[in-house]
Each structure stands twice: as C-alpha cells, then as structure tokens.
XYZ file of C-alpha atoms in Angstrom:
754
model
C 3.679 -1.059 -67.808
C 1.051 0.080 -65.823
C 2.043 2.345 -62.878
C 1.129 0.795 -59.947
C 1.741 -2.663 -60.896
C 5.396 -4.172 -58.754
C 8.203 -3.694 -60.890
C 11.853 -4.942 -60.597
C 15.138 -4.363 -63.103
C 16.789 -7.355 -65.048
C 19.694 -7.635 -65.909
C 19.665 -5.499 -68.630
C 17.919 -2.294 -66.850
C 14.483 -2.636 -67.866
C 11.335 -2.230 -65.889
C 9.298 -5.575 -65.300
C 6.230 -6.582 -63.333
C 5.379 -9.878 -62.052
C 1.756 -10.082 -62.227
C 2.057 -12.404 -59.232
C 3.413 -10.271 -56.284
C 0.875 -7.696 -57.267
C -1.995 -9.626 -56.385
C -0.291 -9.847 -52.403
C -2.945 -8.027 -50.329
C -0.106 -5.260 -49.270
C 0.333 -3.844 -52.377
C -3.663 -4.323 -52.758
C -3.820 -2.092 -49.248
C -1.274 0.114 -50.917
C -3.151 0.827 -54.232
C -6.068 1.684 -51.745
C -4.806 4.150 -49.837
C -2.835 5.763 -53.103
C -6.156 5.706 -55.014
C -7.744 7.738 -51.319
C -4.971 11.050 -51.296
C -4.634 13.696 -52.799
C -3.070 14.438 -56.068
C -1.101 11.759 -58.645
C 2.012 9.992 -57.284
C 5.616 9.203 -58.315
C 6.652 6.068 -59.159
C 9.729 6.633 -57.486
C 7.497 7.143 -54.126
C 5.464 4.296 -54.769
C 8.078 1.927 -55.694
C 9.627 3.006 -52.176
C 6.392 2.413 -50.407
C 5.577 -0.334 -51.959
C 9.233 -1.829 -50.811
C 8.386 -0.363 -47.701
C 4.631 -2.188 -46.892
C 6.355 -5.876 -47.815
C 8.100 -8.291 -45.753
C 8.301 -10.971 -48.764
C 12.237 -10.761 -48.025
C 12.414 -9.982 -51.922
C 12.823 -5.933 -50.506
C 15.156 -3.894 -48.251
C 18.003 -6.209 -49.102
C 21.208 -3.828 -48.783
C 19.385 -2.348 -45.434
C 18.863 -6.123 -43.765
C 22.335 -7.084 -44.413
C 23.978 -4.098 -42.651
C 21.766 -4.995 -39.414
C 23.070 -8.923 -40.098
C 26.960 -7.368 -39.973
C 25.907 -4.873 -37.252
C 24.136 -7.594 -35.077
C 27.746 -10.308 -36.218
C 29.706 -7.100 -35.122
C 28.145 -7.747 -31.515
C 28.296 -11.132 -31.289
C 32.353 -11.513 -32.155
C 32.574 -8.982 -29.245
C 30.339 -10.755 -27.030
C 31.637 -13.427 -24.514
C 31.123 -16.943 -26.238
C 29.190 -18.524 -23.373
C 26.684 -15.511 -23.215
C 25.476 -16.768 -27.133
C 22.993 -18.993 -27.357
C 24.620 -21.506 -29.208
C 24.686 -24.856 -28.846
C 28.805 -26.257 -27.802
C 29.721 -27.113 -31.368
C 29.224 -24.569 -32.912
C 30.958 -22.244 -29.462
C 33.778 -25.023 -29.809
C 34.157 -23.175 -33.427
C 33.299 -19.586 -32.903
C 36.577 -19.998 -29.701
C 39.150 -21.882 -32.736
C 38.214 -18.646 -34.788
C 38.440 -16.468 -32.615
C 41.626 -17.602 -31.676
C 42.918 -18.004 -35.437
C 41.814 -13.917 -36.027
C 44.039 -13.502 -33.160
C 46.853 -14.599 -33.952
C 46.661 -12.631 -37.182
C 46.932 -9.249 -34.930
C 49.585 -7.619 -33.823
C 50.869 -7.557 -30.589
C 49.507 -3.977 -29.302
C 46.203 -5.160 -30.961
C 46.133 -8.375 -28.704
C 47.081 -6.294 -26.018
C 44.067 -4.430 -26.694
C 41.637 -7.125 -27.033
C 42.826 -9.199 -23.975
C 42.984 -5.756 -21.612
C 39.314 -5.048 -22.684
C 38.459 -8.394 -22.088
C 39.722 -8.193 -18.479
C 37.861 -5.378 -17.950
C 34.887 -6.576 -19.388
C 35.251 -9.982 -16.648
C 36.205 -7.965 -13.613
C 33.139 -5.608 -13.973
C 30.566 -8.613 -14.101
C 32.565 -10.425 -11.784
C 32.001 -6.811 -9.702
C 28.182 -6.900 -10.687
C 27.707 -10.444 -9.718
C 29.221 -9.766 -6.107
C 27.059 -6.395 -5.959
C 24.046 -8.297 -6.611
C 24.849 -10.926 -4.298
C 24.824 -8.075 -1.134
C 21.858 -7.407 -1.777
C 19.027 -7.403 0.380
C 16.933 -10.665 1.523
C 18.165 -12.216 -1.912
C 17.886 -15.572 -0.759
C 14.088 -14.608 0.472
C 13.277 -13.206 -3.064
C 13.856 -16.042 -5.279
C 12.174 -18.408 -2.844
C 8.943 -16.559 -3.268
C 9.467 -15.347 -7.064
C 9.662 -19.437 -7.560
C 5.993 -20.330 -5.169
C 4.342 -17.799 -5.791
C 5.461 -16.019 -9.394
C 6.380 -12.597 -10.172
C 2.974 -10.722 -9.052
C 3.203 -11.591 -5.206
C 7.819 -10.733 -5.936
C 6.692 -7.591 -6.921
C 5.152 -6.016 -3.847
C 8.572 -7.526 -1.430
C 10.475 -5.887 -4.058
C 9.012 -2.750 -3.564
C 9.177 -2.948 -0.164
C 12.593 -4.100 -0.292
C 13.330 -0.347 -2.440
C 10.901 1.311 0.538
C 14.121 0.218 3.959
C 16.629 1.231 1.136
C 15.221 4.213 0.690
C 14.212 5.728 4.335
C 18.128 4.264 4.714
C 19.207 7.219 3.140
C 17.190 9.350 4.274
C 18.208 8.765 8.238
C 21.962 9.029 6.688
C 20.872 12.097 5.317
C 19.815 13.010 8.310
C 21.949 11.762 10.663
C 24.755 12.679 9.128
C 24.599 16.602 7.990
C 22.402 17.371 11.261
C 23.102 14.992 14.340
C 26.201 14.061 13.458
C 27.756 17.794 14.007
C 26.079 18.527 17.233
C 27.255 14.263 18.608
C 31.240 15.371 18.028
C 30.501 18.966 18.142
C 31.888 18.266 22.059
C 34.595 15.887 21.007
C 36.139 18.311 17.812
C 36.564 21.221 19.759
C 33.670 22.560 18.677
C 32.287 25.632 20.459
C 27.924 25.297 20.380
C 25.757 28.729 20.550
C 22.277 28.294 21.135
C 20.324 32.000 20.289
C 17.499 31.693 21.408
C 15.060 34.841 22.109
C 15.384 36.459 25.298
C 13.414 35.652 28.040
C 9.166 35.802 27.308
C 6.511 34.320 26.695
C 7.158 32.623 23.838
C 10.765 30.947 24.948
C 9.135 29.079 27.645
C 9.108 24.800 27.043
C 8.244 22.984 30.094
C 9.811 20.353 30.916
C 7.954 16.821 29.866
C 10.030 14.856 32.385
C 7.923 12.834 34.621
C 9.490 13.212 38.265
C 9.593 11.295 41.273
C 8.607 7.625 41.397
C 7.642 6.858 37.817
C 5.944 3.439 37.265
C 6.280 0.807 34.896
C 3.793 1.045 32.978
C 4.030 4.856 32.788
C 7.201 4.141 31.238
C 5.555 2.376 28.711
C 3.198 4.933 28.091
C 5.975 7.620 27.221
C 7.364 4.807 25.182
C 4.080 4.569 22.268
C 3.472 8.308 22.583
C 6.736 10.145 21.837
C 6.520 12.101 25.281
C 7.990 11.754 28.891
C 11.878 10.975 28.187
C 11.565 10.738 24.695
C 10.576 14.055 23.968
C 13.312 15.901 24.471
C 16.004 13.543 22.495
C 17.652 13.044 19.209
C 14.048 11.607 18.445
C 12.661 14.973 17.952
C 12.785 18.663 16.409
C 12.678 20.418 20.133
C 16.151 18.694 20.793
C 17.247 20.225 18.048
C 18.459 23.978 19.552
C 22.371 24.278 18.377
C 22.099 27.694 15.401
C 25.919 27.161 14.706
C 28.832 24.927 15.212
C 32.471 27.099 15.388
C 34.882 23.849 14.334
C 38.723 25.328 14.338
C 38.661 25.862 10.872
C 34.771 26.122 9.701
C 31.318 27.256 11.422
C 28.671 24.911 10.612
C 24.685 26.605 9.747
C 22.372 23.886 11.439
C 19.465 25.471 10.489
C 19.995 25.308 7.020
C 21.641 22.257 6.703
C 18.270 20.855 8.856
C 16.683 22.792 5.819
C 18.469 21.666 2.916
C 18.589 18.105 4.238
C 14.355 18.501 3.993
C 14.736 19.466 0.636
C 17.123 16.897 -0.406
C 15.408 14.230 0.894
C 12.048 14.546 -0.819
C 13.992 15.618 -4.072
C 15.562 12.046 -3.870
C 12.881 10.376 -3.270
C 10.773 11.795 -5.973
C 13.942 11.727 -8.496
C 14.746 7.851 -7.394
C 10.172 7.088 -7.385
C 9.727 8.529 -11.428
C 13.695 6.810 -12.418
C 11.817 2.992 -11.307
C 8.321 3.781 -12.628
C 9.792 4.671 -16.058
C 10.256 1.450 -16.820
C 7.117 0.405 -15.598
C 5.397 2.580 -17.622
C 6.653 1.840 -20.737
C 5.415 -1.914 -19.984
C 2.342 -0.889 -19.109
C 1.824 1.147 -22.398
C 2.891 -0.874 -25.032
C 0.674 -4.251 -22.919
C -2.532 -1.092 -22.415
C -2.616 -0.074 -26.640
C -4.532 -3.265 -28.349
C -6.522 -5.142 -27.169
C -5.556 -8.441 -30.157
C -1.825 -8.047 -28.527
C -2.811 -8.533 -25.051
C -4.910 -11.325 -25.899
C -1.793 -13.008 -27.658
C 0.256 -12.230 -24.448
C -1.591 -13.586 -22.541
C -1.913 -16.747 -24.625
C 1.660 -17.252 -26.214
C 3.898 -15.433 -23.591
C 1.512 -15.092 -20.063
C 2.644 -18.428 -18.560
C 5.621 -17.361 -15.755
C 8.620 -19.818 -15.663
C 10.024 -18.650 -12.889
C 6.859 -20.771 -10.867
C 8.538 -23.835 -9.186
C 5.759 -25.165 -6.601
C 2.821 -26.949 -7.670
C -0.231 -25.473 -6.369
C 1.238 -21.913 -7.660
C 1.256 -23.610 -10.793
C -2.486 -24.602 -10.571
C -3.524 -20.951 -9.421
C -1.156 -19.263 -12.153
C -3.628 -21.516 -14.802
C -6.515 -20.050 -12.711
C -5.391 -16.381 -12.914
C -4.807 -17.042 -16.794
C -8.592 -18.302 -17.343
C -9.734 -15.508 -14.827
C -7.401 -12.861 -17.206
C -8.866 -14.230 -20.520
C -12.620 -14.398 -18.616
C -12.151 -10.600 -17.438
C -11.275 -9.682 -21.148
C -13.549 -11.275 -22.504
C -15.823 -9.439 -19.982
C -14.689 -6.204 -20.208
C -15.550 -6.504 -24.210
C -18.696 -8.153 -23.759
C -19.026 -4.733 -21.084
C -18.149 -2.421 -23.817
C -20.514 -3.928 -26.836
C -23.222 -3.253 -23.980
C -22.048 -0.249 -23.619
C -22.863 0.550 -27.042
C -26.501 -0.898 -27.494
C -27.598 1.138 -24.679
C -30.928 3.373 -25.268
C -30.852 6.556 -23.853
C -32.986 5.305 -21.176
C -30.614 3.064 -19.869
C -28.007 5.731 -20.321
C -30.091 8.004 -17.955
C -30.856 5.179 -15.522
C -26.932 4.250 -15.156
C -26.014 7.609 -14.836
C -28.341 9.007 -11.853
C -27.235 5.736 -10.296
C -23.690 6.481 -10.578
C -24.407 9.779 -9.023
C -26.298 8.867 -6.417
C -23.926 6.438 -4.705
C -21.112 9.078 -5.127
C -23.123 11.101 -3.626
C -23.117 8.300 -0.572
C -19.332 7.672 -1.227
C -18.723 11.963 -0.530
C -21.562 11.659 2.401
C -18.820 8.456 3.992
C -15.508 10.312 3.276
C -17.150 13.565 4.852
C -18.171 11.468 7.873
C -14.960 9.917 7.884
C -12.959 13.359 7.790
C -15.153 14.577 10.377
C -15.036 11.863 12.699
C -10.687 11.978 12.965
C -11.119 15.826 13.198
C -13.703 15.607 16.351
C -11.011 13.035 17.789
C -7.750 14.513 16.883
C -9.333 18.008 18.484
C -10.630 15.810 21.601
C -7.159 13.514 21.843
C -5.641 17.244 22.316
C -7.791 18.415 24.677
C -7.607 15.235 26.809
C -3.826 15.550 26.686
C -3.015 19.351 27.061
C -5.550 19.273 30.738
C -4.292 16.454 31.507
C -6.725 13.850 32.326
C -5.037 11.059 34.125
C -7.084 7.470 34.604
C -5.662 5.140 34.037
C -3.262 2.855 32.184
C -5.275 2.172 29.520
C -7.147 4.763 28.827
C -3.891 7.441 28.706
C -2.885 4.880 25.742
C -7.016 5.712 24.208
C -6.547 9.039 25.031
C -2.697 9.282 22.882
C -3.994 7.372 20.026
C -7.761 8.455 19.781
C -7.095 9.631 16.215
C -4.775 7.059 15.172
C -7.399 4.452 15.796
C -10.400 6.353 13.877
C -8.440 6.637 11.273
C -7.762 2.797 10.938
C -11.147 2.017 11.443
C -12.554 4.203 8.520
C -9.489 2.471 6.692
C -10.922 -0.750 7.179
C -14.971 0.386 7.044
C -14.304 1.911 3.603
C -12.525 -0.345 1.273
C -15.600 -2.880 2.584
C -18.242 0.223 1.966
C -16.114 1.006 -1.944
C -16.346 -2.926 -2.232
C -19.733 -3.435 -2.226
C -20.953 -0.661 -3.764
C -19.006 -0.533 -7.179
C -21.086 -3.617 -7.626
C -24.581 -1.563 -8.229
C -22.086 1.271 -10.399
C -22.071 -1.515 -13.610
C -17.882 -0.616 -14.611
C -15.804 -3.399 -16.424
C -14.179 -5.870 -14.380
C -11.101 -3.981 -14.581
C -12.157 -0.523 -14.148
C -14.283 -2.248 -10.809
C -10.355 -2.631 -9.493
C -8.643 0.618 -10.117
C -11.592 2.550 -9.214
C -11.676 1.070 -5.414
C -8.278 1.146 -5.872
C -8.532 5.231 -6.181
C -10.399 5.872 -3.348
C -9.037 3.465 -0.658
C -5.533 5.596 -1.895
C -7.536 8.841 -1.922
C -8.790 7.569 2.046
C -5.648 6.911 3.202
C -3.215 9.524 2.208
C -6.424 12.780 2.885
C -7.278 10.952 6.173
C -3.310 11.859 7.666
C -3.893 16.028 5.629
C -7.697 16.127 7.866
C -5.234 15.312 10.523
C -2.419 17.838 10.157
C -4.972 20.272 9.361
C -6.985 19.322 12.689
C -3.756 19.924 14.528
C -2.992 23.267 12.564
C -6.366 24.639 13.398
C -5.263 23.679 16.877
C -1.960 25.255 16.730
C -2.879 28.363 14.814
C -5.717 29.464 17.218
C -5.442 31.149 20.315
C -8.012 33.102 22.498
C -6.584 36.073 21.646
C -6.171 37.141 17.659
C -3.607 37.711 16.673
C -1.165 34.966 18.684
C 1.622 36.729 20.460
C 3.469 34.387 19.255
C 2.172 33.750 15.507
C 1.203 29.986 17.365
C -1.153 29.158 20.310
C 2.225 29.048 22.230
C -0.121 27.911 25.516
C -0.871 24.796 24.158
C 1.609 24.253 21.497
C 5.112 25.869 23.329
C 6.729 23.447 20.230
C 4.851 22.460 18.325
C 6.715 21.101 15.718
C 7.058 18.058 18.275
C 3.426 17.430 19.134
C 3.348 17.074 14.876
C 6.136 14.598 15.784
C 4.712 12.729 18.392
C 0.948 12.563 16.395
C 3.490 10.837 13.252
C 5.061 8.867 15.653
C 2.587 7.467 17.076
C 0.538 7.287 13.690
C 4.127 4.825 12.749
C 4.140 2.636 16.272
C 0.780 2.331 15.834
C 0.300 0.662 12.392
C 2.367 -1.711 12.738
C 0.676 -3.051 15.862
C -2.030 -3.410 13.868
C -0.044 -5.186 10.943
C 1.292 -7.576 13.679
C -2.119 -8.644 15.143
C -3.998 -8.823 12.216
C -1.263 -11.271 11.276
C -1.531 -13.262 14.383
C -4.637 -12.815 15.959
C -6.876 -13.015 12.292
C -5.324 -15.025 9.594
C -3.238 -17.251 11.722
C -6.629 -18.517 13.746
C -8.465 -18.163 10.557
C -5.847 -20.531 8.619
C -6.381 -22.699 11.661
C -10.326 -22.808 11.374
C -10.177 -23.675 7.748
C -7.527 -26.080 8.061
C -9.088 -28.487 10.999
C -12.833 -27.539 10.891
C -15.438 -29.277 8.242
C -18.462 -26.760 8.401
C -19.850 -25.569 4.949
C -19.553 -22.213 7.310
C -15.252 -22.806 7.462
C -14.830 -24.127 4.093
C -17.081 -20.638 2.242
C -15.253 -18.349 4.252
C -11.893 -20.050 3.046
C -8.138 -19.738 3.302
C -7.174 -15.357 4.204
C -5.426 -13.994 0.198
C -2.396 -12.678 -0.243
C -4.515 -8.620 -1.434
C -1.337 -7.221 -2.816
C -3.069 -4.023 -3.660
C -4.087 -3.992 -0.012
C -0.970 -4.127 1.599
C 0.831 -1.828 -0.725
C -1.873 0.655 0.127
C -0.626 -0.272 4.091
C 2.859 0.152 3.916
C 2.232 3.717 1.065
C 0.336 5.224 3.920
C 3.059 4.237 6.389
C 5.404 5.440 3.505
C 4.032 8.787 3.342
C 3.562 9.464 7.613
C 7.291 8.506 7.008
C 7.822 11.572 4.651
C 6.061 14.325 6.247
C 7.306 13.291 10.113
C 10.707 13.099 9.182
C 10.903 17.148 9.313
C 9.552 17.095 12.796
C 10.592 13.875 14.394
C 14.426 13.381 12.177
C 14.998 9.764 13.645
C 11.307 8.662 12.087
C 13.233 6.971 8.910
C 15.219 5.347 10.944
C 12.209 4.048 12.620
C 10.518 3.145 9.916
C 13.679 1.101 8.151
C 13.183 -1.366 11.285
C 9.834 -1.203 11.004
C 9.080 -2.664 7.141
C 12.825 -4.992 8.044
C 10.081 -6.449 10.344
C 7.046 -6.526 7.781
C 9.393 -8.397 5.098
C 9.625 -11.098 7.610
C 6.016 -10.590 8.663
C 4.819 -10.785 5.613
C 6.667 -13.589 3.957
C 5.784 -15.596 6.856
C 1.774 -15.213 6.467
C 2.262 -15.696 2.909
C 3.610 -18.895 3.223
C 1.978 -20.711 7.031
C -1.316 -18.672 6.326
C -2.133 -16.546 2.597
C -2.769 -17.887 -0.397
C -2.118 -16.091 -3.281
C -5.392 -13.531 -4.196
C -7.550 -15.352 -7.269
C -7.581 -11.700 -8.577
C -4.234 -11.848 -10.402
C -1.661 -8.710 -11.019
C 0.956 -8.399 -13.454
C 4.576 -7.251 -12.508
C 4.730 -5.408 -14.683
C 2.274 -3.200 -14.286
C 1.793 -4.231 -10.127
C 4.921 -1.964 -10.296
C 3.617 0.427 -12.145
C 0.829 1.003 -10.463
C 2.608 0.818 -6.693
C 5.069 3.663 -7.557
C 2.358 5.660 -8.895
C 0.191 5.341 -5.774
C 3.619 6.196 -3.939
C 3.893 9.546 -6.395
C 1.099 10.753 -5.213
C 2.207 10.404 -1.028
C 4.945 11.650 -2.320
C 3.064 14.690 -3.244
C 0.831 14.543 -0.867
C 3.622 14.937 1.959
C 5.298 17.890 0.266
C 2.470 19.887 0.907
C 2.235 19.738 4.462
C 5.939 20.046 4.807
C 5.563 23.216 1.697
C 3.310 24.629 4.865
C 4.690 24.703 7.760
C 8.468 25.285 6.156
C 6.820 28.986 4.643
C 3.319 29.667 6.389
C 3.556 28.315 10.536
C 5.560 30.599 12.079
C 8.383 28.822 13.680
C 8.652 27.736 16.840
C 10.732 30.156 19.520
C 11.076 28.223 22.237
C 12.814 25.111 20.794
C 14.111 23.518 16.994
C 16.860 25.174 15.346
C 15.245 28.159 13.649
C 14.135 29.826 16.730
C 15.651 33.193 15.246
C 13.474 33.433 12.545
C 9.907 33.607 11.929
C 9.560 30.578 9.676
C 12.078 27.961 8.417
C 12.472 28.884 5.169
C 13.740 32.537 6.470
C 17.153 30.409 6.928
C 17.732 30.542 3.263
C 17.449 34.165 2.093
C 19.676 35.317 5.377
C 22.725 32.584 4.570
C 22.384 34.496 0.597
C 22.881 37.946 2.067
C 25.680 36.992 4.011
C 27.424 35.377 0.994
C 29.478 37.701 -1.450
C 28.124 39.931 -3.899
C 28.670 38.410 -6.797
C 27.163 34.719 -5.422
C 24.490 37.302 -4.363
C 23.658 38.553 -7.729
C 24.714 34.967 -9.359
C 21.962 33.493 -6.938
C 19.308 36.442 -7.486
C 19.099 35.715 -10.907
C 18.718 32.361 -10.927
C 15.502 33.043 -8.463
C 14.807 36.569 -10.361
C 11.064 36.532 -12.576
C 13.370 36.891 -16.028
C 15.488 33.479 -15.592
C 11.608 31.576 -14.414
C 10.247 32.893 -17.262
C 12.901 32.265 -19.986
C 13.477 28.128 -18.119
C 9.886 28.053 -18.054
C 9.603 28.925 -22.620
C 12.579 26.497 -23.033
C 10.895 23.419 -20.374
C 7.888 23.705 -22.791
C 9.766 23.751 -26.297
C 11.710 20.942 -25.297
C 8.351 19.360 -23.762
C 6.763 20.577 -26.968
C 9.842 18.101 -29.321
C 9.210 15.546 -26.566
C 6.011 15.117 -27.403
C 5.984 15.328 -31.300
C 8.764 12.671 -30.396
C 6.541 10.452 -29.109
C 3.500 11.210 -31.578
C 6.214 10.064 -34.733
C 7.282 6.912 -32.851
C 3.396 6.197 -31.823
C 3.487 6.682 -35.871
C 6.854 4.224 -36.485
C 4.427 1.916 -34.388
C 1.281 1.495 -35.837
C 3.254 1.195 -38.973
C 4.983 -1.264 -38.335
C 2.020 -2.819 -36.373
C 0.402 -2.741 -39.972
C 3.467 -3.309 -41.460
C 3.265 -7.770 -39.708
C -0.246 -8.079 -40.319
C 0.076 -7.776 -43.955
C 3.400 -9.898 -43.561
C 1.156 -12.195 -41.868
C -1.338 -11.555 -44.858
C 1.276 -12.209 -47.650
C 2.620 -15.219 -46.396
C -0.523 -16.544 -46.099
C -1.561 -15.642 -49.733
C 1.912 -17.285 -50.934
C 0.934 -20.075 -49.244
C -2.657 -20.345 -50.684
C -0.618 -19.696 -53.962
C 1.946 -22.826 -53.467
C -0.954 -25.215 -52.268
C -2.760 -24.410 -55.581
C 0.094 -25.151 -57.631
C 1.314 -28.118 -55.758
C -2.190 -30.013 -56.521
C -2.225 -28.404 -60.068
C 1.226 -30.253 -59.969
C -0.451 -33.536 -58.631
C -3.074 -33.926 -61.085
C -1.489 -32.594 -63.969
C 2.016 -35.326 -63.549
C 1.055 -38.194 -61.282
C 4.627 -39.564 -62.860
C 6.339 -37.466 -60.206
C 5.807 -39.341 -57.395
C 8.608 -41.739 -59.151
C 11.447 -39.311 -59.947
C 12.484 -38.332 -56.418
C 16.107 -39.261 -57.273
C 15.433 -36.274 -59.714
C 13.833 -34.413 -57.517
C 16.476 -34.876 -55.470
C 19.483 -34.036 -57.478
C 17.527 -30.584 -58.406
C 17.150 -29.317 -55.212
C 19.920 -29.339 -53.974
C 20.976 -26.330 -56.293
C 17.148 -24.359 -56.227
C 14.695 -23.787 -53.872
C 11.907 -26.832 -52.348
C 8.739 -25.203 -53.510
C 10.614 -24.989 -57.561
C 11.442 -28.146 -57.945
C 7.767 -29.427 -56.664
C 5.817 -27.874 -59.733
C 8.456 -26.302 -61.374
C 6.982 -29.206 -64.959
C 3.833 -28.148 -64.502
C 3.248 -24.310 -62.892
C 5.156 -21.087 -65.063
C 7.782 -20.665 -62.908
C 8.054 -16.780 -64.553
C 4.632 -16.066 -62.857
C 5.818 -17.107 -58.988
C 9.298 -15.712 -59.245
C 9.515 -13.599 -62.823
C 12.913 -12.728 -61.769
C 16.139 -12.370 -59.938
C 15.730 -10.185 -56.622
C 17.025 -6.442 -57.571
C 20.836 -5.683 -56.496
C 21.191 -3.326 -53.730
C 23.180 -1.167 -55.971
C 20.143 -0.859 -58.547
C 17.186 2.218 -58.134
C 14.754 3.304 -60.290
C-alpha cells in the first residue's frame, strides 16, 4: 500500500487503505503540508496527524468515549431539575437514581443525602444573596426594555457604588471610628504638634458675628467655613496616637496604610472584573469571519421584551454589519492606496493632530489660569456678592466642565477628515475624550501644587507656602469636594433643563427643525466618561477628604435613578450599538486608566511634598511617608531584619527575576494555547469540508442508484426492514454502489495501535 494513504487495521490485523477517504479535503491538505515540510515523516506520525485532522467520526473513539463517560458522571451529579431534558426523561432518571440509591450502603446513602442537602443549602444561600443585590429589579427592568448594552452601564454604576462604600468603610473603621470612640472608651488622645512657630498657625475659617443665609450655602458648596474643620477634611485629624487601656493606636500609620489599601483594593477588584471581559473581547476580535457569524447567528438579545427596543436592536445589528463591511471596504481601499494618496492622508492627519494638541494645550492653560486666579481671589478675600463669590470658588470647575463639553464636539468633527475606519473612529475619539477629562484633573492639581510649593523667599521655611496655605491638604480636599459637587449639579441640570425640554419639543412640535434635532440619545461612552471622571476625583480626594467616598456613594446612588428616569422618559438608545462584553471591558479599562492617574498625585503628595505642620495627622513628620520607617524602627529587631530584607535590592531583583520567569511561562503557555485554538479552528473548517465532500459523494451515489435501479422504488418494505439493521445510506444504494468504496472496513478498535 502507499505510505500516504488512509489506513485501518482489519480483523486480522492487516493494514489496508480506503480510497474514498483518501480523497477527503482534510487528508489532501495534510499531504500538501507534509510535502512542504523538510525530511521524511514516519507512518506513525502521519497516522496521528490524520487522526487529529479528521472529524468524520471514525477516529479518536477512545478519547470521545472517555469524554462521554466524564460528561455522564458530571450529569449524574447534577440535580435533575437542572438537566436540559423533557419531563419524561427526568422522571426516568429520577427512578433510575432511586433504584441505584437502594443498592448503596447506609453510609453511602448518608453521604449522598448530606451532599445533596449542602448543595441545596448553598443554592438557597446564593439565591438569597442575589436577591439582596442593589437595584436588582430596576436593572432587570432596564435589561428587558433596552438590552444588555445599556444594562452594562447601570451594572458598572452599581459596581462603583459598592466600591466607594467599601472605601468609606475602610476610612471610617480605621481612621474616624477610633477618634470618635476614644473619649467614651477611656482613650488618652495625644496631639503632638510642633512648637508654636509660624508653620503651626492654622487660623479658623468659621464665620463670626451675624452670618447671612447665603453664606451658609456658599460654605456648603465650597467646603469652607463651618465645614473646613470637621471630619470631612484632612485638617481635622490632628491626632497622633490614641492610648487605649491595653493598646496604643497609631493614627498616622493607619491613615497611610488605609490610603494604600483602598488604592490596592480598587486595582485588584477592577482587574478581576476586567479579566472576563478581556477574554470575551479577545475571542470576538480574533477573526472577522467569526465576527460576522456571531452577529448573524448569535447577535440577537433575547432579554429584550419591548417592541421599540427590538426594532432598535434590529437596526443596530444592521448597523454593525454595515460597519464591518465598511471596515472591509476601507481596508481594501488602504491596501490600494498609491504613495501620493498615502502622503496626502498622512499630512492631513498630522495637521489635524497638531490642531488637537493646540486645543488641548489651550484648555490646559485655561484651567491653569483659572485655578491661579481663583486661589488668589480667595486668599485676598475678595467679597462682592453671593453669585460672584460662587463663581470665584467654582471657576476651575466651570472651566474644566466647559472644556469637557466643547472638546468632544470638536473631536467628533475632526475625526471625519482623518479617514479612519468606523470602529477606530469611535475608539480614537473616546481615547481623546478620556485623555482630556482625566488630564484636566492633573492640570488642576499641578496648578495647586505650583502655588503650594512656591514662596516669595526661596527655599520655603516650612517646605510649602504657609502664608497662603496653612493647611494645604485641606485646600486640595476642598477643590476635589467642589469638583464632585459641581459634577453632580451639572448632571442634574442637563437632565432637567436640556434633556426633558428637548423631549417635549420633539414630541409636541411638528416643525422640521425639531424632527431633524430628534430625541436625545443615551450615549453609553459619554455617560461612562462622566462617572469615571467623578471616580478619579474620588480616588484622589479620599486622602485629603476622608468622607469623600461617602459623598460619592450618595452621588452615584442618585445618579442611578436620574439616569434611569432620563433613559425611560427622555432618551432613546444610541444608534451606534455597544455590546455588553466589549462595553464592560472598555469601562474597566478606562477606569483602570483613571486609577493609574489617581495614584500619581497621591504618591507625589505622600512622598515628595512636605506635610502641613499646622493640621492633620502627619504634623510630626516632614512627609507623610516618614511615618512608615519611623514605625518600623520601633519594632523588634527580628521583625526589622525581616522587613529590611523584604525591602532590600537583593530581594527586589530576585522577585523581579521570578516574576519575569513566571511572565515568560504564562506568555509561552498563552502562545501554545493560541496555536491549539488555531489548529482547532482549522480542524473545524476541514470537518465542514469533509462533510460537504461526503454529502456530495452520497448524492452522486443516490443519483447513480436511481438511474440504474428504478425498481427499487417499488420495494419500500424490504428496504425498510434492512434499514433497521444497517445505516440508511447503506440501503439506499447498497445494490448498485460498491459499499467497500464508501466504507471499506469497520472502524478500528480503540485498543488497536499501528
């Protein structure tokens, strides 16, 4: 026989070939790959390759049988109500299980009943916990009306509410609660401030004498006045240590460790949630053909029960298909571009990006000037009237909000002239908006720190400008507080004064302008950028304002209902669809960028800038970070040796090497998995081609059988009898087609090896 033929072992153990199966596309592809490879291939390797590349059902029976046995065992362990079977089969399985249970010993029956009881208890507990989820009914309602894309936004909002609540509980439990319970728990509170120098002066900001009502409103919106020296801001926590009867509580150390803990907790939680979305996004973006199949055969959202939402989903699927086809057209257009066209489009993009950089630079400079002017106006005590005072207080927030409103409009116009694909246009515009929103916070902090660290006489006596900022941490906390309050006011104002009147105009006005303007779209990316912007402010401001997470929790709680009412009554879903899996992954990636940006200013303020000597828990230290080495120096010598070893360069290098090795292993494993996935995809394609080839051969045999034996139609009874003992395709042409060509030999035994 030929070396490269498909072969089996018959009953006598003789190796034979099958001419029909030699013609399978998968086997022909194997032969082509084998000829292109260098060196001769042994018969055993060709046999294994053929077994792995074919999907006709005649190979790998032992592996399939093992998988079936494993799957059967898992099915037997599952409750009957969870099995995807009809009621008759479930009753039959229940009877079979009861009969098997009678044959077991009493100890085995006890173990099985205990395991069943614990499983039911676990399921009931999970169901009870799921019923306690925040906004469970509201989110199900939104999912039923608008699908999973918009649902992902509200689920993301719920995640931020829970995250901020946990951050507040950390700050409250380890920083605020010990100070609150110290007087009633016989705790001796020590305030170790520096001696009465110029750096230790912290004048009170409380208003004296007759206070007008609007001044209280100003204090409430700005965080000054009666709010400045409360639990809300950093300057109130002037406690150094709390001496309880049996333990001494170090408040500065707790303050620093809680700050590190909530940032690390946020990182772990975000990465954990984004892992699932990353896997789905990677699978969806792997192959364009697979993307088309997913949209056509699995793109419908069966959670939709609203007729308008179903029509919108249909149009969104059409939009996705048009977008994918447009991307393919643009890819072909890019491939066909001449050198002159490439130079022209690159020149246009270069000029437009220069314009974008100029717009961003102008916005950042405006934020810087507004911040400096606002700080100088507040320090000079310029008092004109209630409205002007509020404008001075909120001038940086107003400028930032205007920049965040104008720049996305410019970016959406500019992107039309850069000739990108539709999907890349959306991503690139969003990334520009993310950069604008998050970097504006960094520019604000840079403007504040430039005022904090600049003195008339260099170097600064206290390490910071104590004349303007006796407690600069509280001042930064007030700015973060004002940004949070103003952001909430803008969201409420846009909903009430923009979206609701627009809905009334579109609904009750029949003019062409109103119809062209249309109903407000619920744009998921822009709404997500709003709350990510607010969450970044919360992460930065928690160090300077420990109660800011509680304010953000309340803020997001109200935003949920505001957005829900706006979605149901004022808005319609966006025409550009956003899938739930890609949405969740995009949301968490943007949130991760916001967290990275938040860690930078907090790290700089903790490790570089001198802490205020007139307020806060770190008055005895030059920087906030110094509390950690000071505390370590007071520990026993063995513990110090261990900690110093963990922080040494040798351990850092060793840890880095081990991490790199682990990373290389994971990368290699991922590459191997990717190759296996590609092989499985090729196998699926080859399996489809094999099935098509066999069906064509079967049709040819049936046509040949119909031509040569027309009398076979008058013998249905005999053929039906024979069909009970053999496959249907054997009886249809067994008399006229050589059966040995179609199926030359029975399948090999699983124990047979070639």
